[in-house]
mmCIF file of C-alpha atoms and ligand atoms in Angstrom:
data_model
loop_
_atom_site.group_PDB
_atom_site.id
_atom_site.type_symbol
_atom_site.label_atom_id
_atom_site.label_comp_id
_atom_site.label_asym_id
_atom_site.label_seq_id
_atom_site.Cartn_x
_atom_site.Cartn_y
_atom_site.Cartn_z
ATOM 1 C CA UNK A 189 -40.571 1.547 10.797
ATOM 2 C CA UNK A 190 -37.061 0.956 11.828
ATOM 3 C CA UNK A 191 -35.829 -2.041 13.633
ATOM 4 C CA UNK A 192 -35.116 -1.675 17.484
ATOM 5 C CA UNK A 193 -31.449 -2.365 18.253
ATOM 6 C CA UNK A 194 -31.372 -5.560 20.594
ATOM 7 C CA UNK A 195 -28.509 -5.350 23.103
ATOM 8 C CA UNK A 196 -28.411 -9.147 23.209
ATOM 9 C CA UNK A 197 -24.650 -9.453 22.826
ATOM 10 C CA UNK A 198 -21.656 -7.404 24.062
ATOM 11 C CA UNK A 199 -20.644 -4.814 21.506
ATOM 12 C CA UNK A 200 -17.035 -4.511 20.470
ATOM 13 C CA UNK A 201 -15.165 -2.184 18.089
ATOM 14 C CA UNK A 202 -12.564 -3.860 15.926
ATOM 15 C CA UNK A 203 -10.690 -2.922 12.801
ATOM 16 C CA UNK A 204 -8.264 -4.110 10.197
ATOM 17 C CA UNK A 205 -4.763 -2.725 9.962
ATOM 18 C CA UNK A 206 -1.666 -3.535 7.917
ATOM 19 C CA UNK A 207 0.323 -2.683 4.882
ATOM 20 C CA UNK A 208 -1.375 -1.536 1.740
ATOM 21 C CA UNK A 209 -2.633 -4.234 -0.546
ATOM 22 C CA UNK A 210 -2.137 -6.937 1.819
ATOM 23 C CA UNK A 211 -5.975 -7.526 1.605
ATOM 24 C CA UNK A 212 -7.669 -5.503 4.459
ATOM 25 C CA UNK A 213 -10.676 -4.498 2.468
ATOM 26 C CA UNK A 214 -11.026 -7.904 0.786
ATOM 27 C CA UNK A 215 -10.948 -9.676 4.173
ATOM 28 C CA UNK A 216 -13.441 -7.143 5.669
ATOM 29 C CA UNK A 217 -15.858 -7.974 2.727
ATOM 30 C CA UNK A 218 -15.149 -11.814 3.157
ATOM 31 C CA UNK A 219 -16.077 -11.581 6.843
ATOM 32 C CA UNK A 220 -19.410 -9.933 5.972
ATOM 33 C CA UNK A 221 -20.194 -12.536 3.330
ATOM 34 C CA UNK A 222 -19.291 -15.466 5.412
ATOM 35 C CA UNK A 223 -21.431 -14.209 8.315
ATOM 36 C CA UNK A 224 -24.240 -12.995 5.918
ATOM 37 C CA UNK A 225 -24.446 -16.577 4.704
ATOM 38 C CA UNK A 226 -25.164 -17.638 8.420
ATOM 39 C CA UNK A 227 -27.648 -14.713 8.966
ATOM 40 C CA UNK A 228 -25.269 -12.706 11.174
ATOM 41 C CA UNK A 229 -24.504 -9.838 8.881
ATOM 42 C CA UNK A 230 -25.426 -8.057 5.701
ATOM 43 C CA UNK A 231 -22.830 -8.866 3.106
ATOM 44 C CA UNK A 232 -21.046 -5.666 2.079
ATOM 45 C CA UNK A 233 -19.164 -5.843 -1.224
ATOM 46 C CA UNK A 234 -15.714 -4.808 -1.603
ATOM 47 C CA UNK A 235 -16.518 -1.767 -3.636
ATOM 48 C CA UNK A 236 -18.818 -0.497 -0.962
ATOM 49 C CA UNK A 237 -16.103 -0.615 1.631
ATOM 50 C CA UNK A 238 -13.439 0.820 -0.532
ATOM 51 C CA UNK A 239 -15.252 3.648 -2.071
ATOM 52 C CA UNK A 240 -13.729 6.969 -1.398
ATOM 53 C CA UNK A 241 -15.917 8.141 1.467
ATOM 54 C CA UNK A 242 -14.560 11.610 2.217
ATOM 55 C CA UNK A 243 -15.614 14.290 4.374
ATOM 56 C CA UNK A 244 -13.513 17.358 4.383
ATOM 57 C CA UNK A 245 -13.689 19.774 7.426
ATOM 58 C CA UNK A 246 -11.006 22.228 8.403
ATOM 59 C CA UNK A 247 -8.565 20.157 6.368
ATOM 60 C CA UNK A 248 -9.334 16.915 8.154
ATOM 61 C CA UNK A 249 -10.140 13.994 5.940
ATOM 62 C CA UNK A 250 -12.283 11.269 7.609
ATOM 63 C CA UNK A 251 -11.665 8.128 5.704
ATOM 64 C CA UNK A 252 -13.175 5.140 7.547
ATOM 65 C CA UNK A 253 -15.616 2.574 6.302
ATOM 66 C CA UNK A 254 -17.827 0.893 8.939
ATOM 67 C CA UNK A 255 -19.406 -2.432 8.631
ATOM 68 C CA UNK A 256 -21.078 -4.382 11.475
ATOM 69 C CA UNK A 257 -21.780 -8.057 12.140
ATOM 70 C CA UNK A 258 -22.302 -10.710 14.720
ATOM 71 C CA UNK A 259 -20.777 -13.879 15.707
ATOM 72 C CA UNK A 260 -22.462 -16.310 17.924
ATOM 73 C CA UNK A 261 -21.319 -14.342 21.138
ATOM 74 C CA UNK A 262 -20.659 -10.812 20.048
ATOM 75 C CA UNK A 263 -21.821 -7.819 18.055
ATOM 76 C CA UNK A 264 -18.963 -6.084 16.207
ATOM 77 C CA UNK A 265 -18.442 -2.802 14.451
ATOM 78 C CA UNK A 266 -15.569 -3.011 12.156
ATOM 79 C CA UNK A 267 -13.547 -0.210 10.669
ATOM 80 C CA UNK A 268 -11.401 -0.496 7.600
ATOM 81 C CA UNK A 269 -9.426 2.454 6.405
ATOM 82 C CA UNK A 270 -8.293 2.911 2.779
ATOM 83 C CA UNK A 271 -4.765 4.540 3.018
ATOM 84 C CA UNK A 272 -1.757 4.647 5.369
ATOM 85 C CA UNK A 273 -2.423 8.278 6.069
ATOM 86 C CA UNK A 274 -5.908 7.529 7.138
ATOM 87 C CA UNK A 275 -4.673 4.984 9.747
ATOM 88 C CA UNK A 276 -2.314 7.559 11.103
ATOM 89 C CA UNK A 277 -4.965 10.153 11.537
ATOM 90 C CA UNK A 278 -7.930 8.036 12.625
ATOM 91 C CA UNK A 279 -5.847 5.982 15.052
ATOM 92 C CA UNK A 280 -3.997 8.697 16.848
ATOM 93 C CA UNK A 281 -7.090 11.010 17.008
ATOM 94 C CA UNK A 282 -9.085 8.039 18.341
ATOM 95 C CA UNK A 283 -11.651 8.193 15.592
ATOM 96 C CA UNK A 284 -11.052 4.515 15.009
ATOM 97 C CA UNK A 285 -11.554 3.566 18.781
ATOM 98 C CA UNK A 286 -10.938 0.000 18.607
ATOM 99 C CA UNK A 287 -10.970 -2.733 21.334
ATOM 100 C CA UNK A 288 -8.894 -5.070 19.242
ATOM 101 C CA UNK A 289 -7.344 -5.242 15.790
ATOM 102 C CA UNK A 290 -7.035 -7.688 12.970
ATOM 103 C CA UNK A 291 -3.518 -7.295 11.718
ATOM 104 C CA UNK A 292 -3.535 -8.315 8.013
ATOM 105 C CA UNK A 293 -0.209 -9.636 6.647
ATOM 106 C CA UNK A 294 0.138 -11.019 3.160
ATOM 107 C CA UNK A 295 1.789 -14.277 3.318
ATOM 108 C CA UNK A 296 3.219 -13.556 -0.016
ATOM 109 C CA UNK A 297 5.184 -10.424 1.064
ATOM 110 C CA UNK A 298 5.603 -10.815 4.919
ATOM 111 C CA UNK A 299 5.598 -7.859 7.305
ATOM 112 C CA UNK A 300 6.266 -4.554 5.407
ATOM 113 C CA UNK A 301 7.073 -0.983 6.803
ATOM 114 C CA UNK A 302 3.277 0.032 7.332
ATOM 115 C CA UNK A 303 2.848 -3.361 9.135
ATOM 116 C CA UNK A 304 5.388 -2.274 11.683
ATOM 117 C CA UNK A 305 4.031 1.426 11.837
ATOM 118 C CA UNK A 306 0.607 0.098 12.535
ATOM 119 C CA UNK A 307 1.845 -2.049 15.147
ATOM 120 C CA UNK A 308 3.715 0.834 16.810
ATOM 121 C CA UNK A 309 0.612 3.041 16.464
ATOM 122 C CA UNK A 310 -1.665 0.310 18.018
ATOM 123 C CA UNK A 311 0.718 0.315 20.886
ATOM 124 C CA UNK A 312 0.689 4.033 21.253
ATOM 125 C CA UNK A 313 -3.156 4.465 21.222
ATOM 126 C CA UNK A 314 -3.708 1.648 23.780
ATOM 127 C CA UNK A 315 -4.852 -1.077 21.439
ATOM 128 C CA UNK A 316 -3.899 -4.279 23.513
ATOM 129 C CA UNK A 317 -5.280 -7.159 21.607
ATOM 130 C CA UNK A 318 -4.122 -8.113 18.105
ATOM 131 C CA UNK A 319 -5.187 -11.056 16.083
ATOM 132 C CA UNK A 320 -3.296 -11.805 12.908
ATOM 133 C CA UNK A 321 -4.733 -12.766 9.688
ATOM 134 C CA UNK A 322 -2.033 -14.311 7.516
ATOM 135 C CA UNK A 323 -3.726 -13.380 4.255
ATOM 136 C CA UNK A 324 -3.357 -14.679 0.689
ATOM 137 C CA UNK A 325 -2.350 -18.137 2.155
ATOM 138 C CA UNK A 326 -3.997 -19.478 -1.044
ATOM 139 C CA UNK A 327 -1.073 -18.180 -3.011
ATOM 140 C CA UNK A 328 1.610 -19.682 -1.041
ATOM 141 C CA UNK A 329 2.177 -23.272 -1.656
ATOM 142 C CA UNK A 330 5.377 -23.808 0.411
ATOM 143 C CA UNK A 331 4.214 -24.457 4.027
ATOM 144 C CA UNK A 332 7.707 -23.595 5.313
ATOM 145 C CA UNK A 333 7.419 -20.240 3.855
ATOM 146 C CA UNK A 334 4.142 -19.778 5.816
ATOM 147 C CA UNK A 335 5.912 -20.832 8.937
ATOM 148 C CA UNK A 336 8.538 -18.326 8.293
ATOM 149 C CA UNK A 337 6.229 -15.355 7.665
ATOM 150 C CA UNK A 338 4.319 -16.274 10.872
ATOM 151 C CA UNK A 339 7.608 -16.305 12.954
ATOM 152 C CA UNK A 340 8.506 -12.877 11.514
ATOM 153 C CA UNK A 341 5.128 -11.434 12.571
ATOM 154 C CA UNK A 342 5.217 -12.795 16.011
ATOM 155 C CA UNK A 343 8.772 -11.405 16.424
ATOM 156 C CA UNK A 344 7.700 -8.005 15.201
ATOM 157 C CA UNK A 345 4.592 -8.005 17.563
ATOM 158 C CA UNK A 346 7.043 -9.014 20.603
ATOM 159 C CA UNK A 347 9.374 -6.225 19.648
ATOM 160 C CA UNK A 348 6.782 -3.670 20.153
ATOM 161 C CA UNK A 349 5.286 -4.928 23.528
ATOM 162 C CA UNK A 350 2.574 -7.320 22.274
ATOM 163 C CA UNK A 351 2.554 -10.968 23.320
ATOM 164 C CA UNK A 352 3.836 -12.174 19.955
ATOM 165 C CA UNK A 353 4.049 -15.854 21.066
ATOM 166 C CA UNK A 354 0.426 -15.943 22.130
ATOM 167 C CA UNK A 355 -1.119 -13.912 19.480
ATOM 168 C CA UNK A 356 -3.406 -16.103 17.370
ATOM 169 C CA UNK A 357 -2.149 -16.364 13.840
ATOM 170 C CA UNK A 358 -4.831 -17.533 11.378
ATOM 171 C CA UNK A 359 -3.971 -18.452 7.827
ATOM 172 C CA UNK A 360 -6.608 -17.063 5.610
ATOM 173 C CA UNK A 361 -7.600 -16.144 2.130
ATOM 174 C CA UNK A 362 -10.046 -13.312 1.930
ATOM 175 C CA UNK A 363 -10.181 -13.425 -1.660
ATOM 176 C CA UNK A 364 -11.047 -17.211 -1.863
ATOM 177 C CA UNK A 365 -13.473 -16.923 0.984
ATOM 178 C CA UNK A 366 -15.224 -14.143 -0.846
ATOM 179 C CA UNK A 367 -15.660 -16.363 -3.884
ATOM 180 C CA UNK A 368 -17.243 -18.931 -1.643
ATOM 181 C CA UNK A 369 -14.548 -21.527 -1.451
ATOM 182 C CA UNK A 370 -15.689 -23.887 1.443
ATOM 183 C CA UNK A 371 -11.998 -24.533 2.793
ATOM 184 C CA UNK A 372 -11.333 -20.798 2.958
ATOM 185 C CA UNK A 373 -14.722 -19.858 4.280
ATOM 186 C CA UNK A 374 -14.078 -22.179 7.246
ATOM 187 C CA UNK A 375 -10.695 -20.246 7.905
ATOM 188 C CA UNK A 376 -12.544 -17.067 8.132
ATOM 189 C CA UNK A 377 -14.819 -18.638 10.733
ATOM 190 C CA UNK A 378 -11.529 -19.807 12.476
ATOM 191 C CA UNK A 379 -10.430 -16.120 12.378
ATOM 192 C CA UNK A 380 -13.678 -14.937 13.912
ATOM 193 C CA UNK A 381 -13.471 -17.638 16.588
ATOM 194 C CA UNK A 382 -9.938 -16.379 17.449
ATOM 195 C CA UNK A 383 -11.188 -12.845 17.737
ATOM 196 C CA UNK A 384 -14.052 -13.958 19.922
ATOM 197 C CA UNK A 385 -11.731 -15.676 22.259
ATOM 198 C CA UNK A 386 -8.681 -13.545 22.217
ATOM 199 C CA UNK A 387 -10.143 -10.066 22.267
ATOM 200 C CA UNK A 388 -11.789 -9.622 25.702
ATOM 201 C CA UNK A 389 -14.940 -7.426 26.160
ATOM 202 C CA UNK A 390 -13.575 -4.270 27.482
ATOM 203 C CA UNK A 391 -14.571 -2.764 30.764
ATOM 204 C CA UNK A 392 -16.925 0.197 29.552
ATOM 205 C CA UNK A 393 -16.821 3.319 31.608
ATOM 206 C CA UNK A 394 -20.499 3.599 32.425
ATOM 207 C CA UNK A 395 -20.460 5.414 35.798
ATOM 208 C CA UNK A 396 -19.081 8.766 34.431
ATOM 209 C CA UNK A 397 -21.055 11.490 32.565
ATOM 210 C CA UNK A 398 -22.123 10.894 28.940
ATOM 211 C CA UNK A 399 -19.267 11.846 26.376
ATOM 212 C CA UNK A 400 -19.183 11.095 22.678
ATOM 213 C CA UNK A 401 -16.508 12.650 20.369
ATOM 214 C CA UNK A 402 -18.072 13.907 17.162
ATOM 215 C CA UNK A 403 -16.734 11.994 14.343
ATOM 216 C CA UNK A 404 -19.311 12.782 11.556
ATOM 217 C CA UNK A 405 -22.101 15.306 11.088
ATOM 218 C CA UNK A 406 -25.027 14.927 8.768
ATOM 219 C CA UNK A 407 -28.205 16.652 8.286
ATOM 220 C CA UNK A 408 -31.291 14.771 7.688
ATOM 221 C CA UNK A 409 -33.950 16.525 5.658
ATOM 222 C CA UNK A 410 -37.063 17.267 7.840
ATOM 223 C CA UNK A 411 -35.455 15.759 11.089
ATOM 224 C CA UNK A 412 -32.476 17.905 11.869
ATOM 225 C CA UNK A 413 -28.777 17.392 12.516
ATOM 226 C CA UNK A 414 -27.310 14.017 13.404
ATOM 227 C CA UNK A 415 -23.808 13.563 14.941
ATOM 228 C CA UNK A 416 -22.120 10.208 14.827
ATOM 229 C CA UNK A 417 -19.305 8.674 16.870
ATOM 230 C CA UNK A 418 -18.303 6.051 19.415
ATOM 231 C CA UNK A 419 -19.606 6.692 22.877
ATOM 232 C CA UNK A 420 -16.390 7.207 25.191
ATOM 233 C CA UNK A 421 -18.128 7.033 28.404
ATOM 234 C CA UNK A 422 -21.434 6.957 30.220
ATOM 235 C CA UNK A 423 -24.879 6.511 28.678
ATOM 236 C CA UNK A 424 -27.602 8.607 27.002
ATOM 237 C CA UNK A 425 -31.392 8.187 26.644
ATOM 238 C CA UNK A 426 -33.662 9.767 24.229
ATOM 239 C CA UNK A 427 -34.956 13.072 25.632
ATOM 240 C CA UNK A 428 -31.656 13.705 27.790
ATOM 241 C CA UNK A 429 -30.201 17.239 27.627
ATOM 242 C CA UNK A 430 -26.754 17.544 26.223
ATOM 243 C CA UNK A 431 -24.058 20.097 25.374
ATOM 244 C CA UNK A 432 -21.789 20.407 22.221
ATOM 245 C CA UNK A 433 -18.329 21.515 23.623
ATOM 246 C CA UNK A 434 -15.060 22.526 22.094
ATOM 247 C CA UNK A 435 -13.606 24.407 19.109
ATOM 248 C CA UNK A 436 -15.413 27.457 20.360
ATOM 249 C CA UNK A 437 -15.533 29.395 23.736
ATOM 250 C CA UNK A 438 -19.375 28.843 23.601
ATOM 251 C CA UNK A 439 -21.120 25.727 24.515
ATOM 252 C CA UNK A 440 -24.317 24.686 22.689
ATOM 253 C CA UNK A 441 -27.091 23.346 24.778
ATOM 254 C CA UNK A 442 -29.673 21.023 23.268
ATOM 255 C CA UNK A 443 -31.541 17.739 23.644
ATOM 256 C CA UNK A 444 -30.969 14.276 22.133
ATOM 257 C CA UNK A 445 -34.194 13.516 20.371
ATOM 258 C CA UNK A 446 -33.289 10.332 18.570
ATOM 259 C CA UNK A 447 -30.624 7.522 18.880
ATOM 260 C CA UNK A 448 -29.557 4.949 16.363
ATOM 261 C CA UNK A 449 -26.820 2.487 15.605
ATOM 262 C CA UNK A 450 -26.194 1.151 12.055
ATOM 263 C CA UNK A 451 -29.792 2.257 11.150
ATOM 264 C CA UNK A 452 -31.508 0.505 14.174
ATOM 265 C CA UNK A 453 -33.255 2.678 16.772
ATOM 266 C CA UNK A 454 -31.904 2.576 20.330
ATOM 267 C CA UNK A 455 -33.679 3.608 23.512
ATOM 268 C CA UNK A 456 -30.354 4.471 25.044
ATOM 269 C CA UNK A 457 -26.591 4.528 23.875
ATOM 270 C CA UNK A 458 -23.771 3.546 26.241
ATOM 271 C CA UNK A 459 -20.000 3.442 26.303
ATOM 272 C CA UNK A 460 -18.568 1.537 23.376
ATOM 273 C CA UNK A 461 -21.664 2.035 21.112
ATOM 274 C CA UNK A 462 -21.441 3.388 17.629
ATOM 275 C CA UNK A 463 -24.140 5.897 17.761
ATOM 276 C CA UNK A 464 -25.854 8.478 15.722
ATOM 277 C CA UNK A 465 -27.568 11.101 17.795
ATOM 278 C CA UNK A 466 -30.238 13.455 16.503
ATOM 279 C CA UNK A 467 -29.906 17.026 18.190
ATOM 280 C CA UNK A 468 -33.026 19.204 18.612
ATOM 281 C CA UNK A 469 -33.036 22.563 16.824
ATOM 282 C CA UNK A 470 -29.320 22.420 15.796
ATOM 283 C CA UNK A 471 -28.218 23.477 12.303
ATOM 284 C CA UNK A 472 -25.684 21.503 10.412
ATOM 285 C CA UNK A 473 -23.209 24.243 10.581
ATOM 286 C CA UNK A 474 -23.385 24.667 14.443
ATOM 287 C CA UNK A 475 -21.628 21.249 14.976
ATOM 288 C CA UNK A 476 -18.240 19.953 13.896
ATOM 289 C CA UNK A 477 -16.143 16.941 13.983
ATOM 290 C CA UNK A 478 -13.679 17.470 16.898
ATOM 291 C CA UNK A 479 -16.344 18.669 19.327
ATOM 292 C CA UNK A 480 -17.880 16.434 21.959
ATOM 293 C CA UNK A 481 -21.403 15.762 22.843
ATOM 294 C CA UNK A 482 -21.571 15.631 26.685
ATOM 295 C CA UNK A 483 -23.741 15.595 29.685
ATOM 296 C CA UNK A 484 -24.485 19.147 30.677
ATOM 297 C CA UNK A 485 -21.671 20.874 32.830
ATOM 298 C CA UNK A 486 -19.468 17.850 32.710
ATOM 299 C CA UNK A 487 -16.721 19.120 30.523
ATOM 300 C CA UNK A 488 -15.373 22.612 29.326
ATOM 301 C CA UNK A 489 -13.318 23.846 26.547
ATOM 302 C CA UNK A 490 -9.687 24.606 27.472
ATOM 303 C CA UNK A 491 -6.801 26.331 25.666
ATOM 304 C CA UNK A 492 -4.093 25.916 28.301
ATOM 305 C CA UNK A 493 -2.977 22.830 30.090
ATOM 306 C CA UNK A 494 -0.080 21.005 31.566
ATOM 307 C CA UNK A 495 0.976 17.510 30.089
ATOM 308 C CA UNK A 496 3.492 14.780 30.370
ATOM 309 C CA UNK A 497 4.591 13.749 26.948
ATOM 310 C CA UNK A 498 6.820 11.034 25.798
ATOM 311 C CA UNK A 499 8.974 12.252 22.912
ATOM 312 C CA UNK A 500 9.107 9.445 20.213
ATOM 313 C CA UNK A 501 12.324 8.226 18.684
ATOM 314 C CA UNK A 502 13.024 7.999 14.870
ATOM 315 C CA UNK A 503 12.696 4.255 15.185
ATOM 316 C CA UNK A 504 9.211 4.646 16.560
ATOM 317 C CA UNK A 505 8.205 7.091 13.676
ATOM 318 C CA UNK A 506 9.241 10.323 15.434
ATOM 319 C CA UNK A 507 11.921 12.842 14.875
ATOM 320 C CA UNK A 508 15.537 12.406 15.074
ATOM 321 C CA UNK A 509 16.291 15.825 16.371
ATOM 322 C CA UNK A 510 15.159 17.450 19.653
ATOM 323 C CA UNK A 511 12.309 20.177 19.816
ATOM 324 C CA UNK A 512 12.714 23.359 21.668
ATOM 325 C CA UNK A 513 10.699 25.918 23.886
ATOM 326 C CA UNK A 514 8.118 27.576 21.546
ATOM 327 C CA UNK A 515 7.788 24.616 19.340
ATOM 328 C CA UNK A 516 4.475 24.684 17.486
ATOM 329 C CA UNK A 517 3.208 21.226 16.410
ATOM 330 C CA UNK A 518 -0.330 19.890 16.046
ATOM 331 C CA UNK A 519 -2.066 18.327 19.091
ATOM 332 C CA UNK A 520 -4.499 15.523 18.282
ATOM 333 C CA UNK A 521 -7.299 14.911 20.732
ATOM 334 C CA UNK A 522 -9.976 12.299 19.986
ATOM 335 C CA UNK A 523 -11.347 13.335 16.684
ATOM 336 C CA UNK A 524 -9.693 16.701 16.272
ATOM 337 C CA UNK A 525 -6.193 18.379 15.775
ATOM 338 C CA UNK A 526 -5.334 21.827 16.736
ATOM 339 C CA UNK A 527 -1.977 23.760 16.645
ATOM 340 C CA UNK A 528 -0.439 24.569 19.975
ATOM 341 C CA UNK A 529 2.630 26.204 21.362
ATOM 342 C CA UNK A 530 5.041 24.359 23.772
ATOM 343 C CA UNK A 531 6.306 25.943 26.884
ATOM 344 C CA UNK A 532 9.232 23.818 28.202
ATOM 345 C CA UNK A 533 9.963 26.289 31.018
ATOM 346 C CA UNK A 534 12.854 28.111 29.463
ATOM 347 C CA UNK A 535 14.278 29.381 26.226
ATOM 348 C CA UNK A 536 17.290 26.998 26.393
ATOM 349 C CA UNK A 537 15.343 23.848 27.333
ATOM 350 C CA UNK A 538 15.044 21.112 24.746
ATOM 351 C CA UNK A 539 13.282 17.731 24.576
ATOM 352 C CA UNK A 540 15.143 14.858 23.037
ATOM 353 C CA UNK A 541 13.719 11.832 21.208
ATOM 354 C CA UNK A 542 13.181 9.143 23.862
ATOM 355 C CA UNK A 543 12.674 11.853 26.710
ATOM 356 C CA UNK A 544 9.600 11.921 29.034
ATOM 357 C CA UNK A 545 8.997 15.616 29.510
ATOM 358 C CA UNK A 546 6.518 17.740 31.512
ATOM 359 C CA UNK A 547 5.392 20.858 29.606
ATOM 360 C CA UNK A 548 2.709 23.375 29.152
ATOM 361 C CA UNK A 549 0.717 23.831 26.034
ATOM 362 C CA UNK A 550 -1.433 26.896 24.702
ATOM 363 C CA UNK A 551 -3.723 25.714 21.946
ATOM 364 C CA UNK A 552 -4.786 27.852 19.074
ATOM 365 C CA UNK A 553 -8.459 26.759 19.699
ATOM 366 C CA UNK A 554 -10.232 25.614 22.790
ATOM 367 C CA UNK A 555 -10.649 21.804 23.129
ATOM 368 C CA UNK A 556 -13.133 19.873 25.308
ATOM 369 C CA UNK A 557 -10.354 18.524 27.732
ATOM 370 C CA UNK A 558 -10.202 16.582 30.907
ATOM 371 C CA UNK A 559 -7.313 15.402 33.124
ATOM 372 C CA UNK A 560 -6.039 12.080 31.922
ATOM 373 C CA UNK A 561 -6.998 12.649 28.369
ATOM 374 C CA UNK A 562 -4.364 11.126 25.894
ATOM 375 C CA UNK A 563 -3.267 12.985 22.911
ATOM 376 C CA UNK A 564 -0.639 12.728 19.970
ATOM 377 C CA UNK A 565 1.837 15.470 18.921
ATOM 378 C CA UNK A 566 2.364 15.477 15.302
ATOM 379 C CA UNK A 567 4.336 17.625 12.946
ATOM 380 C CA UNK A 568 4.892 17.316 9.179
ATOM 381 C CA UNK A 569 3.518 13.656 8.825
ATOM 382 C CA UNK A 570 5.442 12.403 11.871
ATOM 383 C CA UNK A 571 4.204 11.416 15.351
ATOM 384 C CA UNK A 572 6.603 13.368 17.530
ATOM 385 C CA UNK A 573 5.191 12.446 20.941
ATOM 386 C CA UNK A 574 2.435 10.781 22.821
ATOM 387 C CA UNK A 575 1.017 12.664 25.890
ATOM 388 C CA UNK A 576 -1.436 12.848 28.602
ATOM 389 C CA UNK A 577 -3.173 15.964 29.992
ATOM 390 C CA UNK A 578 -2.108 16.359 33.703
ATOM 391 C CA UNK A 579 -3.530 19.762 34.839
ATOM 392 C CA UNK A 580 -6.088 22.120 33.162
ATOM 393 C CA UNK A 581 -5.013 25.687 33.319
ATOM 394 C CA UNK A 582 -7.884 27.591 32.197
HETATM 395 P P1 GDP B 136 -5.867 -3.496 1.204
HETATM 396 O O1 GDP B 136 -5.173 -2.273 0.505
HETATM 397 O O2 GDP B 136 -5.031 -4.014 2.370
HETATM 398 O O3 GDP B 136 -7.222 -3.096 1.522
HETATM 399 O O4 GDP B 136 -6.051 -4.585 0.174
HETATM 400 P P2 GDP B 136 -7.143 -5.052 -0.913
HETATM 401 O O5 GDP B 136 -8.219 -5.719 -0.104
HETATM 402 O O6 GDP B 136 -7.516 -3.971 -1.682
HETATM 403 O O7 GDP B 136 -6.435 -6.299 -1.700
HETATM 404 C C1 GDP B 136 -5.199 -5.859 -2.493
HETATM 405 C C2 GDP B 136 -5.060 -6.933 -3.544
HETATM 406 O O8 GDP B 136 -4.699 -8.226 -3.133
HETATM 407 C C3 GDP B 136 -6.281 -7.037 -4.577
HETATM 408 O O9 GDP B 136 -5.829 -7.287 -5.781
HETATM 409 C C4 GDP B 136 -6.859 -8.328 -4.032
HETATM 410 O O10 GDP B 136 -7.649 -9.086 -4.949
HETATM 411 C C5 GDP B 136 -5.720 -9.213 -3.477
HETATM 412 N N1 GDP B 136 -5.953 -10.053 -2.372
HETATM 413 C C6 GDP B 136 -6.749 -9.739 -1.331
HETATM 414 N N2 GDP B 136 -6.829 -10.883 -0.602
HETATM 415 C C7 GDP B 136 -6.305 -11.878 -1.220
HETATM 416 C C8 GDP B 136 -6.006 -13.282 -1.041
HETATM 417 O O11 GDP B 136 -6.537 -13.838 0.150
HETATM 418 N N3 GDP B 136 -5.563 -14.108 -1.862
HETATM 419 C C9 GDP B 136 -4.948 -13.488 -3.050
HETATM 420 N N4 GDP B 136 -4.362 -14.250 -3.760
HETATM 421 N N5 GDP B 136 -5.158 -12.235 -3.286
HETATM 422 C C10 GDP B 136 -5.745 -11.457 -2.520
HETATM 423 MG MG1 MG B 137 -8.278 -1.181 1.495
#
């Protein structure tokens, strides 16, 4: 029989970010190894984290590896994403809903372009707490060089609205810790201590109706269809009725007949949990990433809404040119992206990089929306804007 998940410690979602090859996956593997040696995790080897786990659905590639572990005071789910494009997609769509981030910076190279982009992105999607892992510290002999890189990272964080001066910066070597070196193993423990201390337990929205954006869908032979994701708000017990909403005018009504987290059985799932929900009588093809599983009657699919959008500048990774009335970018909500047409209120109206604009949107497909929901506007690989739904119009 499967183990029961014990909610003995607060659960947090964290993830590694940073420039390619700075050691995110190695560090992730090292954390699980160090904690496994203390009975607080199952060691996950590098190859298992880094394998190309792909799921293609409507052109969206999900590329996230999840591991989980405990410290003395918390339970963590940790996401590691293989490529830069995966970060962009998963962070802005909220698939990687993280409460805090481990910014991995190679001490050999210092901050690089993707380091900056991930910091900007973290800011945009509301990640407030960053702990820096100054990795590959084993390969840098010169202490002054390490100090210099640390200073650069702090300045970069401050430049994008984080408290760079206060952010913990821990000098680590994921590689050497993975090899079992005692000195570097202790530095991983320092890093985990810094995360425990610096990333607060977020206040979870428990007093709202249950809602979980669908991140993945799998069918389990003989049992049915399971959807996975991070619970955004509320809680759900086994046996509760739910609806699957979005990407279609029709809403599917069903019942949650099983709940698990990382292979352990849960009697209830609540905001912040990484959950797998078994849906009664639902076929695999009836549910898709980008929909939400929600309490009956609590949310509806919408095509038209009004929003306030901040148009990003080229420095922030956005466009250098304005966009006009009738512009048709992609709108990223939670775990989905849908094309939509922008109404600026008149043919000759335009929105300039740096502007804060109120506009109307008509989506190509209905999405489960509520007022206050955040989204990203993307076009041709650029994040053009960051917005919030202000009014639902249909
Ligand atoms: P990612 O792209 O950020 O996930 O980076 P990887 O974890 O795949 O590591 C990239 C390369 O850097 C690999 O060759 C690793 O062995 C190497 N590497 C990772 N961590 C360290 C470290 O702490 N010290 C040294 N010397 N090399 C490292
Ligand atoms: Mg990697």
